Amino acid sequence: MRRFDVLRTDLTFSYFFGHSFSQRGVNSDNENYKVSARRKHAIAMLKVYEDYKITDSLGAFVGVGAGVDMFRDRHDGHLLVDSVQYKIDNLRHAKNSASFVYALTAGTTLSMCDNVKLDISYNFLHMTKRKIANPKLHNVTAGLRVAL
C-alpha cells in the first residue's frame, strides 16, 4: 500500500450557538442592576488524517488540524433607579476577534459496508490567544463517514 493511500483530509466548519449569562442584583446604593454577556463563535479548520488498517473491518486513525477561531463578545449593563432604566455605558461593547486554533485527533473506525464507516474519536482542541478560563477543549465524537 502506498503512503498516500492512507491519508485523507477534511474541511470542517463549526458554529457554537451563543453562550449567554445574566446576573441581577442590588448595589450598595440599593439600586437594582442587570449585567449580561453573550458570546458567539465559529471555527473553520483543515484536518489531515492517517488511517491504519487493523482488520478488514476495523481500523485506527490519527489526525492533526489547523484553522481559525472567530468569535464575538457582547456585554450589556442596565441600572434601574426609581423605575427608570439606564444603560451602563462603560459595560456596553462588542468585540470581534480571531485566533489560531489547532487540533489533535485519535480514533477507531468500523466499516459498516463498502462506502460507510463509523468513526469514534478523541479530540483535543486548543484555541490560542483566548482570554477564557480554559482555551483547551477535550471531547469524544462519533460519526458516519461516507465515501462518494
GROMACS .gro file of N, CA, C and O in nm, residues 31-114:
model
  336
   31GLU      N    1  -2.968   5.014   4.452
   31GLU     CA    2  -3.019   5.027   4.316
   31GLU      C    3  -3.012   4.890   4.249
   31GLU      O    4  -2.914   4.818   4.264
   32ASN      N    5  -3.117   4.855   4.175
   32ASN     CA    6  -3.120   4.727   4.103
   32ASN      C    7  -3.033   4.737   3.978
   32ASN      O    8  -3.030   4.841   3.913
   33TYR      N    9  -2.964   4.629   3.945
   33TYR     CA   10  -2.883   4.628   3.824
   33TYR      C   11  -2.898   4.494   3.754
   33TYR      O   12  -2.939   4.394   3.814
   34LYS      N   13  -2.864   4.494   3.626
   34LYS     CA   14  -2.861   4.372   3.546
   34LYS      C   15  -2.741   4.382   3.454
   34LYS      O   16  -2.723   4.482   3.385
   35VAL      N   17  -2.659   4.278   3.451
   35VAL     CA   18  -2.544   4.270   3.362
   35VAL      C   19  -2.560   4.142   3.281
   35VAL      O   20  -2.593   4.036   3.336
   36SER      N   21  -2.538   4.150   3.150
   36SER     CA   22  -2.548   4.031   3.067
   36SER      C   23  -2.432   4.026   2.969
   36SER      O   24  -2.373   4.128   2.935
   37ALA      N   25  -2.400   3.905   2.926
   37ALA     CA   26  -2.292   3.885   2.829
   37ALA      C   27  -2.334   3.774   2.734
   37ALA      O   28  -2.405   3.681   2.772
   38ARG      N   29  -2.290   3.785   2.611
   38ARG     CA   30  -2.319   3.684   2.509
   38ARG      C   31  -2.194   3.661   2.426
   38ARG      O   32  -2.124   3.755   2.390
   39ARG      N   33  -2.166   3.536   2.395
   39ARG     CA   34  -2.050   3.501   2.312
   39ARG      C   35  -2.097   3.407   2.201
   39ARG      O   36  -2.167   3.311   2.225
   40LYS      N   37  -2.055   3.438   2.080
   40LYS     CA   38  -2.078   3.351   1.965
   40LYS      C   39  -1.943   3.321   1.904
   40LYS      O   40  -1.856   3.409   1.901
   41HIS      N   41  -1.925   3.199   1.860
   41HIS     CA   42  -1.800   3.174   1.788
   41HIS      C   43  -1.811   3.058   1.692
   41HIS      O   44  -1.897   2.972   1.703
   42ALA      N   45  -1.724   3.064   1.591
   42ALA     CA   46  -1.721   2.965   1.485
   42ALA      C   47  -1.575   2.928   1.457
   42ALA      O   48  -1.485   3.009   1.476
   43ILE      N   49  -1.554   2.805   1.417
   43ILE     CA   50  -1.420   2.755   1.387
   43ILE      C   51  -1.420   2.695   1.246
   43ILE      O   52  -1.506   2.614   1.214
   44ALA      N   53  -1.325   2.737   1.164
   44ALA     CA   54  -1.301   2.676   1.033
   44ALA      C   55  -1.165   2.608   1.041
   44ALA      O   56  -1.067   2.669   1.083
   45MET      N   57  -1.159   2.480   1.002
   45MET     CA   58  -1.036   2.404   1.021
   45MET      C   59  -1.013   2.304   0.909
   45MET      O   60  -1.107   2.240   0.861
   46LEU      N   61  -0.889   2.289   0.869
   46LEU     CA   62  -0.847   2.185   0.775
   46LEU      C   63  -0.772   2.079   0.854
   46LEU      O   64  -0.678   2.111   0.929
   47LYS      N   65  -0.814   1.953   0.841
   47LYS     CA   66  -0.751   1.842   0.912
   47LYS      C   67  -0.695   1.741   0.814
   47LYS      O   68  -0.750   1.721   0.706
   48VAL      N   69  -0.586   1.677   0.854
   48VAL     CA   70  -0.523   1.568   0.778
   48VAL      C   71  -0.519   1.446   0.870
   48VAL      O   72  -0.477   1.457   0.986
   49TYR      N   73  -0.562   1.332   0.819
   49TYR     CA   74  -0.565   1.208   0.896
   49TYR      C   75  -0.480   1.102   0.828
   49TYR      O   76  -0.469   1.098   0.706
   50GLU      N   77  -0.424   1.013   0.909
   50GLU     CA   78  -0.357   0.894   0.858
   50GLU      C   79  -0.432   0.773   0.912
   50GLU      O   80  -0.452   0.761   1.034
   51ASP      N   81  -0.475   0.687   0.821
   51ASP     CA   82  -0.552   0.568   0.858
   51ASP      C   83  -0.461   0.445   0.866
   51ASP      O   84  -0.369   0.429   0.786
   52TYR      N   85  -0.491   0.358   0.963
   52TYR     CA   86  -0.418   0.233   0.982
   52TYR      C   87  -0.519   0.118   0.982
   52TYR      O   88  -0.617   0.121   1.056
   53LYS      N   89  -0.494   0.019   0.899
   53LYS     CA   90  -0.582  -0.097   0.891
   53LYS      C   91  -0.541  -0.199   0.997
   53LYS      O   92  -0.426  -0.241   1.004
   54ILE      N   93  -0.637  -0.240   1.080
   54ILE     CA   94  -0.612  -0.341   1.183
   54ILE      C   95  -0.665  -0.476   1.133
   54ILE      O   96  -0.594  -0.576   1.133
   55THR      N   97  -0.791  -0.481   1.094
   55THR     CA   98  -0.852  -0.597   1.030
   55THR      C   99  -0.928  -0.547   0.907
   55THR      O  100  -0.925  -0.427   0.877
   56ASP      N  101  -0.999  -0.636   0.839
   56ASP     CA  102  -1.075  -0.594   0.720
   56ASP      C  103  -1.184  -0.492   0.755
   56ASP      O  104  -1.217  -0.406   0.674
   57SER      N  105  -1.239  -0.498   0.875
   57SER     CA  106  -1.348  -0.407   0.910
   57SER      C  107  -1.313  -0.308   1.021
   57SER      O  108  -1.393  -0.220   1.052
   58LEU      N  109  -1.196  -0.321   1.081
   58LEU     CA  110  -1.159  -0.234   1.193
   58LEU      C  111  -1.029  -0.160   1.160
   58LEU      O  112  -0.935  -0.219   1.107
   59GLY      N  113  -1.027  -0.032   1.194
   59GLY     CA  114  -0.907   0.048   1.171
   59GLY      C  115  -0.888   0.152   1.278
   59GLY      O  116  -0.972   0.169   1.367
   60ALA      N  117  -0.776   0.221   1.271
   60ALA     CA  118  -0.746   0.331   1.363
   60ALA      C  119  -0.698   0.449   1.280
   60ALA      O  120  -0.657   0.433   1.165
   61PHE      N  121  -0.704   0.567   1.338
   61PHE     CA  122  -0.655   0.685   1.268
   61PHE      C  123  -0.605   0.789   1.366
   61PHE      O  124  -0.644   0.791   1.483
   62VAL      N  125  -0.513   0.870   1.320
   62VAL     CA  126  -0.465   0.987   1.394
   62VAL      C  127  -0.473   1.106   1.299
   62VAL      O  128  -0.466   1.090   1.177
   63GLY      N  129  -0.491   1.224   1.357
   63GLY     CA  130  -0.504   1.342   1.273
   63GLY      C  131  -0.455   1.467   1.341
   63GLY      O  132  -0.441   1.472   1.463
   64VAL      N  133  -0.427   1.565   1.259
   64VAL     CA  134  -0.386   1.697   1.308
   64VAL      C  135  -0.456   1.800   1.221
   64VAL      O  136  -0.481   1.778   1.102
   65GLY      N  137  -0.494   1.912   1.282
   65GLY     CA  138  -0.563   2.015   1.207
   65GLY      C  139  -0.522   2.154   1.251
   65GLY      O  140  -0.471   2.174   1.362
   66ALA      N  141  -0.545   2.250   1.164
   66ALA     CA  142  -0.517   2.390   1.195
   66ALA      C  143  -0.625   2.476   1.130
   66ALA      O  144  -0.680   2.440   1.025
   67GLY      N  145  -0.655   2.588   1.194
   67GLY     CA  146  -0.758   2.675   1.140
   67GLY      C  147  -0.767   2.805   1.215
   67GLY      O  148  -0.674   2.849   1.283
   68VAL      N  149  -0.885   2.866   1.205
   68VAL     CA  150  -0.907   2.996   1.268
   68VAL      C  151  -1.035   2.989   1.352
   68VAL      O  152  -1.133   2.926   1.312
   69ASP      N  153  -1.030   3.051   1.469
   69ASP     CA  154  -1.143   3.061   1.561
   69ASP      C  155  -1.189   3.206   1.557
   69ASP      O  156  -1.114   3.296   1.593
   70MET      N  157  -1.312   3.230   1.511
   70MET     CA  158  -1.366   3.365   1.502
   70MET      C  159  -1.475   3.378   1.608
   70MET      O  160  -1.564   3.292   1.616
   71PHE      N  161  -1.467   3.482   1.690
   71PHE     CA  162  -1.565   3.496   1.796
   71PHE      C  163  -1.603   3.642   1.819
   71PHE      O  164  -1.531   3.733   1.782
   72ARG      N  165  -1.721   3.658   1.880
   72ARG     CA  166  -1.775   3.791   1.909
   72ARG      C  167  -1.827   3.790   2.052
   72ARG      O  168  -1.910   3.706   2.087
   73ASP      N  169  -1.779   3.883   2.131
   73ASP     CA  170  -1.826   3.901   2.268
   73ASP      C  171  -1.909   4.028   2.275
   73ASP      O  172  -1.873   4.130   2.215
   74ARG      N  173  -2.019   4.023   2.348
   74ARG     CA  174  -2.103   4.141   2.366
   74ARG      C  175  -2.145   4.148   2.513
   74ARG      O  176  -2.188   4.049   2.571
   75HIS      N  177  -2.131   4.266   2.571
   75HIS     CA  178  -2.167   4.288   2.712
   75HIS      C  179  -2.265   4.405   2.720
   75HIS      O  180  -2.250   4.505   2.650
   76ASP      N  181  -2.363   4.393   2.807
   76ASP     CA  182  -2.461   4.499   2.830
   76ASP      C  183  -2.480   4.516   2.980
   76ASP      O  184  -2.471   4.420   3.055
   77GLY      N  185  -2.511   4.637   3.021
   77GLY     CA  186  -2.541   4.663   3.161
   77GLY      C  187  -2.655   4.762   3.173
   77GLY      O  188  -2.664   4.857   3.096
   78HIS      N  189  -2.745   4.739   3.268
   78HIS     CA  190  -2.859   4.828   3.292
   78HIS      C  191  -2.872   4.852   3.442
   78HIS      O  192  -2.850   4.762   3.522
   79LEU      N  193  -2.910   4.972   3.478
   79LEU     CA  194  -2.931   5.012   3.616
   79LEU      C  195  -3.073   5.062   3.629
   79LEU      O  196  -3.119   5.142   3.546
   80LEU      N  197  -3.147   5.014   3.727
   80LEU     CA  198  -3.286   5.054   3.747
   80LEU      C  199  -3.294   5.137   3.874
   80LEU      O  200  -3.265   5.090   3.983
   81VAL      N  201  -3.331   5.266   3.860
   81VAL     CA  202  -3.344   5.357   3.974
   81VAL      C  203  -3.481   5.421   3.967
   81VAL      O  204  -3.517   5.484   3.867
   82ASP      N  205  -3.559   5.404   4.072
   82ASP     CA  206  -3.694   5.461   4.079
   82ASP      C  207  -3.775   5.429   3.953
   82ASP      O  208  -3.836   5.516   3.890
   83SER      N  209  -3.773   5.302   3.914
   83SER     CA  210  -3.848   5.251   3.798
   83SER      C  211  -3.802   5.308   3.664
   83SER      O  212  -3.872   5.297   3.564
   84VAL      N  213  -3.686   5.373   3.659
   84VAL     CA  214  -3.629   5.422   3.534
   84VAL      C  215  -3.505   5.340   3.503
   84VAL      O  216  -3.417   5.324   3.588
   85GLN      N  217  -3.497   5.287   3.382
   85GLN     CA  218  -3.384   5.202   3.344
   85GLN      C  219  -3.280   5.284   3.270
   85GLN      O  220  -3.312   5.356   3.176
   86TYR      N  221  -3.152   5.273   3.311
   86TYR     CA  222  -3.040   5.342   3.248
   86TYR      C  223  -2.941   5.239   3.197
   86TYR      O  224  -2.917   5.138   3.263
   87LYS      N  225  -2.881   5.267   3.081
   87LYS     CA  226  -2.774   5.182   3.032
   87LYS      C  227  -2.645   5.222   3.102
   87LYS      O  228  -2.618   5.340   3.121
   88ILE      N  229  -2.566   5.124   3.138
   88ILE     CA  230  -2.434   5.150   3.195
   88ILE      C  231  -2.337   5.152   3.078
   88ILE      O  232  -2.302   5.049   3.023
   89ASP      N  233  -2.297   5.271   3.036
   89ASP     CA  234  -2.222   5.288   2.912
   89ASP      C  235  -2.088   5.216   2.912
   89ASP      O  236  -2.047   5.162   2.810
   90ASN      N  237  -2.018   5.213   3.023
   90ASN     CA  238  -1.886   5.151   3.021
   90ASN      C  239  -1.893   4.998   3.015
   90ASN      O  240  -1.792   4.932   2.999
   91LEU      N  241  -2.013   4.940   3.025
   91LEU     CA  242  -2.027   4.795   3.010
   91LEU      C  243  -2.075   4.755   2.871
   91LEU      O  244  -2.070   4.640   2.835
   92ARG      N  245  -2.125   4.850   2.795
   92ARG     CA  246  -2.181   4.815   2.663
   92ARG      C  247  -2.071   4.818   2.558
   92ARG      O  248  -2.017   4.922   2.526
   93HIS      N  249  -2.038   4.703   2.509
   93HIS     CA  250  -1.943   4.696   2.398
   93HIS      C  251  -1.952   4.558   2.332
   93HIS      O  252  -2.002   4.463   2.390
   94ALA      N  253  -1.905   4.553   2.212
   94ALA     CA  254  -1.897   4.428   2.137
   94ALA      C  255  -1.757   4.421   2.077
   94ALA      O  256  -1.700   4.522   2.039
   95LYS      N  257  -1.702   4.302   2.074
   95LYS     CA  258  -1.566   4.285   2.025
   95LYS      C  259  -1.561   4.164   1.933
   95LYS      O  260  -1.606   4.056   1.969
   96ASN      N  261  -1.509   4.184   1.813
   96ASN     CA  262  -1.484   4.075   1.719
   96ASN      C  263  -1.336   4.040   1.723
   96ASN      O  264  -1.252   4.130   1.720
   97SER      N  265  -1.306   3.913   1.730
   97SER     CA  266  -1.167   3.869   1.736
   97SER      C  267  -1.151   3.738   1.659
   97SER      O  268  -1.247   3.668   1.633
   98ALA      N  269  -1.027   3.709   1.628
   98ALA     CA  270  -0.995   3.582   1.563
   98ALA      C  271  -0.862   3.533   1.619
   98ALA      O  272  -0.777   3.613   1.657
   99SER      N  273  -0.846   3.403   1.626
   99SER     CA  274  -0.719   3.347   1.674
   99SER      C  275  -0.692   3.214   1.604
   99SER      O  276  -0.782   3.151   1.549
  100PHE      N  277  -0.568   3.173   1.609
  100PHE     CA  278  -0.524   3.045   1.554
  100PHE      C  279  -0.575   2.933   1.643
  100PHE      O  280  -0.578   2.946   1.766
  101VAL      N  281  -0.617   2.824   1.584
  101VAL     CA  282  -0.663   2.709   1.660
  101VAL      C  283  -0.601   2.583   1.596
  101VAL      O  284  -0.581   2.578   1.475
  102TYR      N  285  -0.564   2.486   1.681
  102TYR     CA  286  -0.514   2.359   1.628
  102TYR      C  287  -0.581   2.244   1.701
  102TYR      O  288  -0.633   2.261   1.812
  103ALA      N  289  -0.582   2.128   1.636
  103ALA     CA  290  -0.648   2.011   1.692
  103ALA      C  291  -0.564   1.886   1.671
  103ALA      O  292  -0.491   1.876   1.573
  104LEU      N  293  -0.576   1.793   1.765
  104LEU     CA  294  -0.516   1.660   1.756
  104LEU      C  295  -0.629   1.560   1.774
  104LEU      O  296  -0.716   1.579   1.859
  105THR      N  297  -0.627   1.454   1.694
  105THR     CA  298  -0.735   1.355   1.696
  105THR      C  299  -0.677   1.215   1.691
  105THR      O  300  -0.578   1.191   1.623
  106ALA      N  301  -0.741   1.123   1.762
  106ALA     CA  302  -0.708   0.980   1.755
  106ALA      C  303  -0.838   0.903   1.768
  106ALA      O  304  -0.925   0.940   1.847
  107GLY      N  305  -0.853   0.798   1.688
  107GLY     CA  306  -0.978   0.724   1.695
  107GLY      C  307  -0.975   0.590   1.627
  107GLY      O  308  -0.872   0.546   1.577
  108THR      N  309  -1.091   0.525   1.629
  108THR     CA  310  -1.108   0.396   1.564
  108THR      C  311  -1.220   0.409   1.461
  108THR      O  312  -1.308   0.494   1.473
  109THR      N  313  -1.215   0.323   1.361
  109THR     CA  314  -1.317   0.322   1.257
  109THR      C  315  -1.363   0.179   1.233
  109THR      O  316  -1.283   0.086   1.237
  110LEU      N  317  -1.493   0.164   1.212
  110LEU     CA  318  -1.553   0.034   1.187
  110LEU      C  319  -1.628   0.042   1.055
  110LEU      O  320  -1.714   0.128   1.036
  111SER      N  321  -1.595  -0.047   0.962
  111SER     CA  322  -1.661  -0.049   0.831
  111SER      C  323  -1.801  -0.107   0.846
  111SER      O  324  -1.817  -0.221   0.891
  112MET      N  325  -1.902  -0.029   0.808
  112MET     CA  326  -2.041  -0.075   0.813
  112MET      C  327  -2.076  -0.146   0.681
  112MET      O  328  -2.148  -0.244   0.681
  113CYS      N  329  -2.029  -0.091   0.572
  113CYS     CA  330  -2.040  -0.150   0.439
  113CYS      C  331  -1.928  -0.089   0.354
  113CYS      O  332  -1.842  -0.019   0.408
  114ASP      N  333  -1.927  -0.112   0.224
  114ASP     CA  334  -1.814  -0.068   0.142
  114ASP      C  335  -1.787   0.082   0.150
  114ASP      O  336  -1.672   0.124   0.153
   0.00000   0.00000   0.00000
